[in-house]
Structure formats: structure tokens, C-alpha cells
Amino acid sequence: MVFVSFILLLARVLSLILVVYALMSWFPGAYQTSLGRLVLRIAESILKPFRRLPLQFAGLDWTVYVALLLIHFGSDLLVRLLVSLFFI
């Protein structure tokens, strides 16, 4: 059960970091603060594999949204797999 809690906590933290990263783009100079640089470093490492995909269309960059969906569904799938393997 510890693994399940850790996976869910990690998914929440990564999702929060990506949402903060997206919101910081609305504020000029937000990436130059110490918190901004930390969020930028973590978020860019998460988003780097998605940058190769054609996710920029209709004038918007959908990379963060796709990464959030993948984190959500991936953690859900992993939790279900762990629960089915260890608790049945």
C-alpha cells in the first residue's frame, strides 16, 4: 500500500508542478525567480519527450495538457496493476 500512496503522491506533485509552470507563463519575469527556475527545470525535464510531438496547433501548445493526461492515466493504470498483483 506504500507504493500506491507514493505513486499517487508523485503524480499529484508532478501535476501541480506542470500547472504552476503553465500559469507562470502568464506573468512576466516569473521564471527568473528561484521558485520559477526550480519549476522550469523540473517541468522542462517532464515535457522534453513531448516537445518532439506535433502538439502545437490552433495557436496553442497542448504539450502540458497531454503530459497531465499521461501522468493521470499512467498513475491510475500503475496503481490498478499493483493492486491487482498484490491484493488478489
GROMACS .gro file of N, CA, C and O in nm, residues 2 7 12 20 23 26-27 31-32 36 43 45 51 60-61 63-64 67 71 77 79 82 88:
model
   92
    2VAL      N    1   0.209   0.115   0.047
    2VAL     CA    2   0.301   0.229   0.049
    2VAL      C    3   0.336   0.270  -0.094
    2VAL      O    4   0.343   0.390  -0.124
    7ILE      N    5   0.301   0.651  -0.545
    7ILE     CA    6   0.271   0.677  -0.686
    7ILE      C    7   0.167   0.787  -0.699
    7ILE      O    8   0.181   0.879  -0.781
   12ARG      N    9   0.046   1.359  -0.815
   12ARG     CA   10  -0.011   1.488  -0.775
   12ARG      C   11   0.094   1.599  -0.777
   12ARG      O   12   0.067   1.710  -0.821
   20VAL      N   13   0.157   2.484  -1.231
   20VAL     CA   14   0.228   2.606  -1.192
   20VAL      C   15   0.314   2.656  -1.307
   20VAL      O   16   0.318   2.777  -1.334
   23LEU      N   17   0.084   2.827  -1.554
   23LEU     CA   18   0.033   2.954  -1.502
   23LEU      C   19   0.142   3.061  -1.495
   23LEU      O   20   0.114   3.180  -1.513
   26TRP      N   21   0.201   3.326  -1.775
   26TRP     CA   22   0.117   3.445  -1.784
   26TRP      C   23   0.179   3.566  -1.714
   26TRP      O   24   0.133   3.678  -1.732
   27PHE      N   25   0.279   3.543  -1.630
   27PHE     CA   26   0.337   3.651  -1.551
   27PHE      C   27   0.480   3.679  -1.598
   27PHE      O   28   0.566   3.591  -1.588
   31TYR      N   29   0.968   3.328  -1.434
   31TYR     CA   30   1.067   3.222  -1.448
   31TYR      C   31   1.205   3.264  -1.398
   31TYR      O   32   1.294   3.182  -1.385
   32GLN      N   33   1.224   3.393  -1.369
   32GLN     CA   34   1.354   3.440  -1.322
   32GLN      C   35   1.368   3.433  -1.170
   32GLN      O   36   1.476   3.457  -1.117
   36GLY      N   37   1.070   2.995  -0.969
   36GLY     CA   38   1.045   2.982  -1.113
   36GLY      C   39   1.150   2.898  -1.182
   36GLY      O   40   1.119   2.817  -1.269
   43ALA      N   41   0.976   2.100  -1.481
   43ALA     CA   42   0.874   2.089  -1.585
   43ALA      C   43   0.935   2.063  -1.722
   43ALA      O   44   0.882   1.981  -1.798
   45SER      N   45   1.207   1.905  -1.787
   45SER     CA   46   1.253   1.766  -1.796
   45SER      C   47   1.136   1.671  -1.817
   45SER      O   48   1.151   1.567  -1.881
   51ARG      N   49   0.795   1.740  -2.654
   51ARG     CA   50   0.825   1.851  -2.745
   51ARG      C   51   0.849   1.802  -2.887
   51ARG      O   52   0.835   1.880  -2.982
   60LEU      N   53  -0.217   2.721  -3.001
   60LEU     CA   54  -0.193   2.682  -2.862
   60LEU      C   55  -0.094   2.567  -2.855
   60LEU      O   56  -0.084   2.486  -2.947
   61ASP      N   57  -0.024   2.560  -2.743
   61ASP     CA   58   0.067   2.449  -2.717
   61ASP      C   59  -0.002   2.354  -2.620
   61ASP      O   60  -0.026   2.388  -2.504
   63THR      N   61   0.113   2.068  -2.511
   63THR     CA   62   0.210   1.977  -2.452
   63THR      C   63   0.185   1.953  -2.303
   63THR      O   64   0.187   1.839  -2.257
   64VAL      N   65   0.160   2.059  -2.229
   64VAL     CA   66   0.137   2.045  -2.085
   64VAL      C   67   0.010   1.964  -2.060
   64VAL      O   68   0.008   1.876  -1.973
   67ALA      N   69   0.077   1.597  -2.128
   67ALA     CA   70   0.160   1.542  -2.020
   67ALA      C   71   0.077   1.519  -1.894
   67ALA      O   72   0.091   1.416  -1.827
   71ILE      N   73   0.023   1.157  -1.719
   71ILE     CA   74   0.055   1.135  -1.578
   71ILE      C   75  -0.066   1.078  -1.505
   71ILE      O   76  -0.056   0.982  -1.429
   77LEU      N   77  -0.330   0.360  -1.409
   77LEU     CA   78  -0.303   0.226  -1.461
   77LEU      C   79  -0.202   0.152  -1.373
   77LEU      O   80  -0.221   0.034  -1.341
   79VAL      N   81  -0.135   0.202  -1.053
   79VAL     CA   82  -0.197   0.170  -0.924
   79VAL      C   83  -0.288   0.049  -0.938
   79VAL      O   84  -0.286  -0.043  -0.856
   82LEU      N   85  -0.069  -0.262  -0.968
   82LEU     CA   86  -0.010  -0.300  -0.840
   82LEU      C   87  -0.113  -0.360  -0.745
   82LEU      O   88  -0.087  -0.460  -0.677
   88ILE      N   89  -0.484  -0.954  -0.466
   88ILE     CA   90  -0.584  -1.051  -0.509
   88ILE      C   91  -0.533  -1.191  -0.484
   88ILE      O   92  -0.424  -1.225  -0.483
   0.00000   0.00000   0.00000
